[in-house]
Every structure is written in C-alpha cells, then in structure tokens.
Tab-separated table of C-alpha atoms in Angstrom:
chain	number	residue	atom	x	y	z
B	147	MET	CA	32.504	-9.095	190.185
B	148	ASN	CA	28.927	-10.358	189.838
B	149	ILE	CA	27.282	-13.124	187.877
B	150	PHE	CA	25.923	-10.708	185.278
B	151	ARG	CA	29.327	-9.253	184.519
B	152	PHE	CA	30.999	-12.662	184.542
B	153	SER	CA	28.350	-14.012	182.160
B	154	GLY	CA	28.867	-10.973	179.966
B	155	ASP	CA	32.630	-11.484	179.855
B	156	MET	CA	32.226	-15.197	179.079
B	157	THR	CA	29.680	-14.452	176.322
B	158	HIS	CA	32.067	-11.908	174.889
B	159	LEU	CA	34.893	-14.449	175.023
B	160	ILE	CA	32.678	-17.065	173.322
B	161	SER	CA	31.885	-14.642	170.507
B	162	ILE	CA	35.602	-14.164	169.890
B	163	LEU	CA	36.266	-17.905	170.014
B	164	VAL	CA	33.413	-18.551	167.545
B	165	LEU	CA	34.868	-15.965	165.169
B	166	LEU	CA	38.365	-17.436	165.470
B	167	LEU	CA	36.881	-20.903	164.911
B	168	LYS	CA	35.073	-19.755	161.788
B	169	ILE	CA	38.152	-18.119	160.304
B	170	TYR	CA	40.531	-20.911	161.333
B	171	ALA	CA	38.258	-23.877	160.486
B	172	THR	CA	36.894	-22.585	157.186
B	173	LYS	CA	40.052	-20.596	156.292
B	174	SER	CA	37.546	-18.000	155.145
B	175	CYS	CA	36.370	-14.643	156.437
B	176	SER	CA	33.439	-14.242	154.052
B	177	GLY	CA	30.596	-12.422	155.737
B	178	ILE	CA	32.925	-10.863	158.322
B	179	SER	CA	33.479	-7.112	158.279
B	180	LEU	CA	37.175	-6.230	158.568
B	181	LYS	CA	36.121	-2.695	159.491
B	182	THR	CA	34.206	-3.880	162.541
B	183	GLN	CA	37.222	-5.957	163.589
B	184	GLU	CA	39.508	-2.943	163.207
B	185	LEU	CA	37.101	-0.823	165.249
B	186	TYR	CA	37.061	-3.450	167.998
B	187	ALA	CA	40.866	-3.585	168.054
B	188	LEU	CA	40.826	0.206	168.494
B	189	VAL	CA	38.165	-0.089	171.231
B	190	PHE	CA	40.306	-2.483	173.280
B	191	LEU	CA	43.561	-0.587	172.700
B	192	THR	CA	42.032	2.703	173.860
B	193	ARG	CA	40.018	1.214	176.717
B	194	TYR	CA	42.781	-0.756	178.387
B	195	LEU	CA	45.339	2.047	178.590
B	196	ASN	CA	45.447	1.280	182.317
B	197	LEU	CA	46.535	-2.285	181.551
B	198	PHE	CA	50.012	-1.738	182.993
B	199	THR	CA	49.245	1.080	185.393
B	200	GLU	CA	46.330	-0.316	187.412
B	201	PHE	CA	46.067	-3.923	188.603
B	202	PHE	CA	42.618	-5.160	189.635
B	203	SER	CA	42.974	-8.945	189.426
B	204	VAL	CA	44.662	-11.646	187.411
B	205	TYR	CA	41.329	-12.264	185.716
B	206	ASN	CA	41.006	-8.605	184.700
B	207	THR	CA	44.525	-8.412	183.311
B	208	VAL	CA	44.353	-11.762	181.509
B	209	MET	CA	40.998	-10.908	179.882
B	210	LYS	CA	42.307	-7.533	178.711
B	211	LEU	CA	45.307	-9.221	177.091
B	212	VAL	CA	43.037	-11.842	175.500
B	213	PHE	CA	40.693	-9.203	174.060
B	214	ILE	CA	43.510	-7.029	172.719
B	215	GLY	CA	45.461	-10.003	171.393
B	216	SER	CA	42.532	-11.761	169.723
B	217	SER	CA	41.249	-8.615	168.023
B	218	LEU	CA	44.716	-7.924	166.586
B	219	VAL	CA	45.105	-11.556	165.485
B	220	ILE	CA	41.738	-11.426	163.673
B	221	VAL	CA	42.644	-8.178	161.894
B	222	TRP	CA	46.004	-9.703	160.940
B	223	TYR	CA	44.272	-12.879	159.628
B	224	MET	CA	41.878	-10.856	157.481
B	225	ARG	CA	44.519	-8.456	156.154
B	226	MET	CA	47.635	-10.557	155.819
B	227	HIS	CA	46.891	-14.285	155.821
B	228	ARG	CA	47.487	-15.415	152.256
B	229	VAL	CA	44.419	-17.706	152.128
B	230	VAL	CA	41.935	-15.992	154.442
B	231	LYS	CA	42.342	-12.523	152.935
B	232	LEU	CA	41.209	-13.846	149.540
B	233	SER	CA	37.712	-14.499	150.936
B	234	TYR	CA	37.286	-11.002	152.357
B	235	ASP	CA	34.187	-9.289	150.896
B	236	LYS	CA	36.132	-6.133	150.053
B	237	GLU	CA	33.484	-4.782	147.684
B	238	LEU	CA	30.683	-5.343	150.211
B	239	ASP	CA	32.489	-4.092	153.314
B	240	THR	CA	32.433	-0.451	152.272
B	241	PHE	CA	31.064	1.228	155.413
B	242	ARG	CA	33.055	4.463	155.956
B	243	HIS	CA	34.012	3.529	159.504
B	244	TYR	CA	36.347	6.533	159.805
B	245	PHE	CA	33.242	8.616	160.438
B	246	LEU	CA	32.406	6.367	163.400
B	247	VAL	CA	35.896	6.930	164.835
B	248	VAL	CA	35.738	10.708	164.376
B	249	ALA	CA	32.197	10.974	165.762
B	250	SER	CA	33.109	8.908	168.834
B	251	PHE	CA	36.212	10.983	169.473
B	252	VAL	CA	34.367	14.284	169.128
B	253	LEU	CA	31.674	13.030	171.505
B	254	ALA	CA	34.361	11.881	173.961
B	255	LEU	CA	35.842	15.393	173.894
B	256	LEU	CA	32.408	16.782	174.755
B	257	VAL	CA	31.076	14.167	177.175
B	258	HIS	CA	33.482	12.553	179.619
B	259	GLU	CA	34.010	12.043	183.329
B	260	LYS	CA	37.211	14.087	183.676
B	261	PHE	CA	39.182	15.950	181.039
B	262	THR	CA	42.205	13.698	181.298
B	263	PHE	CA	43.961	11.682	178.573
B	264	GLN	CA	42.861	8.339	180.013
B	265	GLU	CA	39.235	9.368	180.654
B	266	ILE	CA	38.828	10.871	177.167
B	267	PHE	CA	40.128	7.675	175.561
B	268	TRP	CA	38.027	5.527	177.868
B	269	ALA	CA	34.839	7.425	176.900
B	270	PHE	CA	35.938	7.248	173.243
B	271	SER	CA	36.253	3.462	173.486
B	272	ILE	CA	32.818	3.171	175.099
B	273	TYR	CA	31.133	5.253	172.389
B	274	LEU	CA	33.040	3.516	169.602
B	275	GLU	CA	32.128	0.064	170.872
B	276	ALA	CA	28.450	1.008	170.827
B	277	ILE	CA	28.565	1.613	167.066
B	278	ALA	CA	31.449	-0.653	166.025
B	279	ILE	CA	28.998	-3.373	164.914
B	280	LEU	CA	27.430	-1.167	162.210
B	281	PRO	CA	29.773	-2.193	159.366
B	282	GLN	CA	29.181	-5.844	160.284
B	283	LEU	CA	25.383	-5.481	160.322
B	284	VAL	CA	25.453	-3.652	156.971
B	285	LEU	CA	27.667	-6.386	155.514
B	286	LEU	CA	25.280	-9.105	156.764
B	287	GLN	CA	22.345	-7.394	155.081
B	288	ARG	CA	24.284	-6.997	151.838
B	289	SER	CA	25.668	-10.500	151.776
B	290	GLY	CA	22.177	-11.976	152.151
B	291	ASN	CA	22.562	-15.443	153.625
B	292	VAL	CA	24.595	-15.666	156.797
B	293	ASP	CA	26.601	-18.756	157.659
B	294	ASN	CA	25.913	-20.281	161.061
B	295	LEU	CA	29.183	-19.363	162.742
B	296	THR	CA	28.939	-15.743	161.613
B	297	GLY	CA	25.360	-15.561	162.875
B	298	GLN	CA	26.399	-17.067	166.209
B	299	TYR	CA	29.324	-14.642	166.423
B	300	VAL	CA	27.038	-11.619	166.068
B	301	PHE	CA	24.482	-13.150	168.424
B	302	PHE	CA	26.998	-13.680	171.260
B	303	LEU	CA	28.629	-10.309	170.604
B	304	GLY	CA	25.261	-8.603	170.935
B	305	SER	CA	24.272	-10.609	174.009
B	306	TYR	CA	27.322	-9.781	176.098
B	307	ARG	CA	26.483	-6.100	176.442
B	308	ALA	CA	22.945	-7.024	177.500
B	309	PHE	CA	24.465	-8.932	180.428
B	310	TYR	CA	26.497	-5.812	181.234
B	311	ILE	CA	23.309	-3.767	181.436
B	312	LEU	CA	22.047	-6.203	184.096
B	313	ASN	CA	25.439	-5.806	185.804
B	314	TRP	CA	25.053	-2.004	185.879
B	315	ILE	CA	21.563	-2.299	187.322
B	316	TYR	CA	22.905	-4.726	189.936
B	317	ARG	CA	25.813	-2.389	190.797
B	318	TYR	CA	23.436	0.559	191.010
B	319	PHE	CA	21.402	-1.175	193.734
B	320	THR	CA	24.308	-2.744	195.566
B	321	GLU	CA	26.924	-0.001	195.373
B	322	ASN	CA	24.392	2.895	195.384
B	323	HIS	CA	26.811	5.706	194.421
B	324	PHE	CA	27.314	4.067	191.060
B	325	ALA	CA	27.216	6.927	188.621
B	326	ARG	CA	28.769	5.875	185.316
B	327	LEU	CA	26.002	6.988	182.957
B	328	ILE	CA	28.365	6.984	179.979
B	329	SER	CA	28.557	3.193	179.923
B	330	CYS	CA	24.884	2.645	180.656
B	331	ILE	CA	23.575	4.840	177.858
B	332	SER	CA	26.181	3.602	175.368
B	333	GLY	CA	25.451	0.017	176.398
B	334	LEU	CA	21.739	0.517	175.792
B	335	VAL	CA	22.402	2.024	172.341
B	336	GLN	CA	24.804	-0.825	171.571
B	337	THR	CA	22.309	-3.538	172.519
B	338	ALA	CA	19.460	-1.754	170.711
B	339	LEU	CA	21.457	-1.825	167.471
B	340	TYR	CA	21.290	-5.623	167.600
B	341	ALA	CA	17.537	-5.669	168.203
B	342	ASP	CA	16.523	-6.316	164.614
B	343	PHE	CA	19.319	-8.878	164.203
B	344	PHE	CA	18.111	-10.714	167.331
B	345	TYR	CA	14.593	-10.691	165.893
B	346	TYR	CA	15.618	-12.276	162.583
B	347	TYR	CA	17.991	-14.627	164.403
B	348	PHE	CA	15.146	-15.832	166.629
B	349	ILE	CA	12.782	-16.236	163.635
B	350	SER	CA	15.368	-18.270	161.733
B	351	TRP	CA	15.983	-20.409	164.814
B	352	LYS	CA	12.225	-20.928	165.458
B	353	ASN	CA	11.490	-21.872	161.840
B	354	ASN	CA	14.743	-23.810	161.714
B	355	LYS	CA	15.638	-21.899	158.559
B	356	LYS	CA	18.853	-20.251	157.438
B	357	LEU	CA	19.257	-16.751	158.827
B	358	GLN	CA	18.055	-14.295	156.187
B	359	LEU	CA	18.329	-10.569	156.807
B	360	PRO	CA	16.068	-8.372	154.643
B	361	ALA	CA	18.173	-6.375	152.196
T	152	THR	CA	31.817	4.653	196.867
T	153	GLU	CA	32.384	6.966	193.947
T	154	GLY	CA	35.780	5.380	193.444
T	155	ALA	CA	34.067	2.198	192.277
T	156	SER	CA	34.270	3.602	188.795
T	157	LEU	CA	33.974	1.175	185.918
T	158	LYS	CA	37.706	0.873	185.391
T	159	ASP	CA	37.521	-2.551	187.006
T	160	GLU	CA	35.206	-3.620	184.187
T	161	LEU	CA	36.304	-4.950	180.830
C-alpha cells in the first residue's frame, strides 16, 4: 500500500459518499445516470471475484464489500425507491450501455493476462470501468446545469483513477517487475475521458459560476 | 516479483 493508492481509494470512497448524500439528502437522483451506476455495480462484482478466495488485508476486504454494497444500494435506490425513482431522468439517460458491456467483454477475451475465468473477468472489469462514466457524462451534457453534489461526485470519481496512475508509476519504480499494462492503459483512458469535465469544472470553480457543460 | 500482480488493488 502506498500513499497514492490510499488517496485514490479514499477519493473513490468520498465520491460514493457524496452520491449517497445527494440521493439520501435530496431524495432525488436527477442528473445521475442509472446506467453508469449499473455498470459500476457490474465492475465491482466482476472484479472482486476473489473476495472470498484470496485474503490480502482487512482493509482490502472491507473496501471491496463497501464498493459492492454501495453500488448495489444506489442501483436499488434509483430503481426501486418509491420517491427517488420518480426523479430519474429516464428520457435523458438513454445511452445504450449494453454495447459498452459487450465491447469490454470481447476485448477481455482478446487481451488478458491468462486465459482463466478470473483473469478474463478481471480484465473485463478494468475495461468496463474505463468507459462506465460515458452514460453519466452524456447525461450531464444533456441535462445542462449540474447540481453541486453531482458535479462533486463526478469530480472525485474522475480523480481517484488519476491517483492510481501515480500508484502504478510508484510501483513500477519500487517493485520493478511490475507489468500490469492492462490497468495502466485502461486507467489512462478512464482519466482522459474526464479531461473535458475537469476543464469545465475548474472554469466554473474559478469563475464561481454554476457548472455548465456545453451541449 | 511478478506475483505482485494487481489483485491486491481495489
């Protein structure tokens, strides 16, 4: 464990807490893409297949349970909660995210570390996470103004993977034989997807204006 | 070590 990875995990946790706060406090999920939340639930379920087979540390196990649990709770809130589901932007959240799932799975079948069940699903989860934010970014552009908590959610979610990139650089120099290119390249793609959001987020923060994404 | 694969990462 290094400070970059720990910061990344904490930033990721904060993003989830901000999202839960928004949904719980405002009893609304307007501006949140259910499809992105479903993709993230799938990412965690397919990435942590070793949850019960390999034990690294209490921290590792607890965080995996928190990520899986919170993503399922958020999907439940947006699909089933009698009040929250009314504010879901169903007609705006129309990204065909099944294509993202299929594309990630096909790529995982082609590019993986070892052709084993767990490695294929691990690579799948890495590729899927890199593009899981797309429905959310499309929804933000369509819904025009972004409320603060939603903007902060996307900001922290995008930042966490940037910390992981620093972690991979750190591991490369300290553990030398660190070879996992799959994560590095996917992580770079994932962070790049947020680039324009970060730009508009910074502009809105500098001018102290509401976050406006160009349509 | 090669074994330090990323499985210990979240």
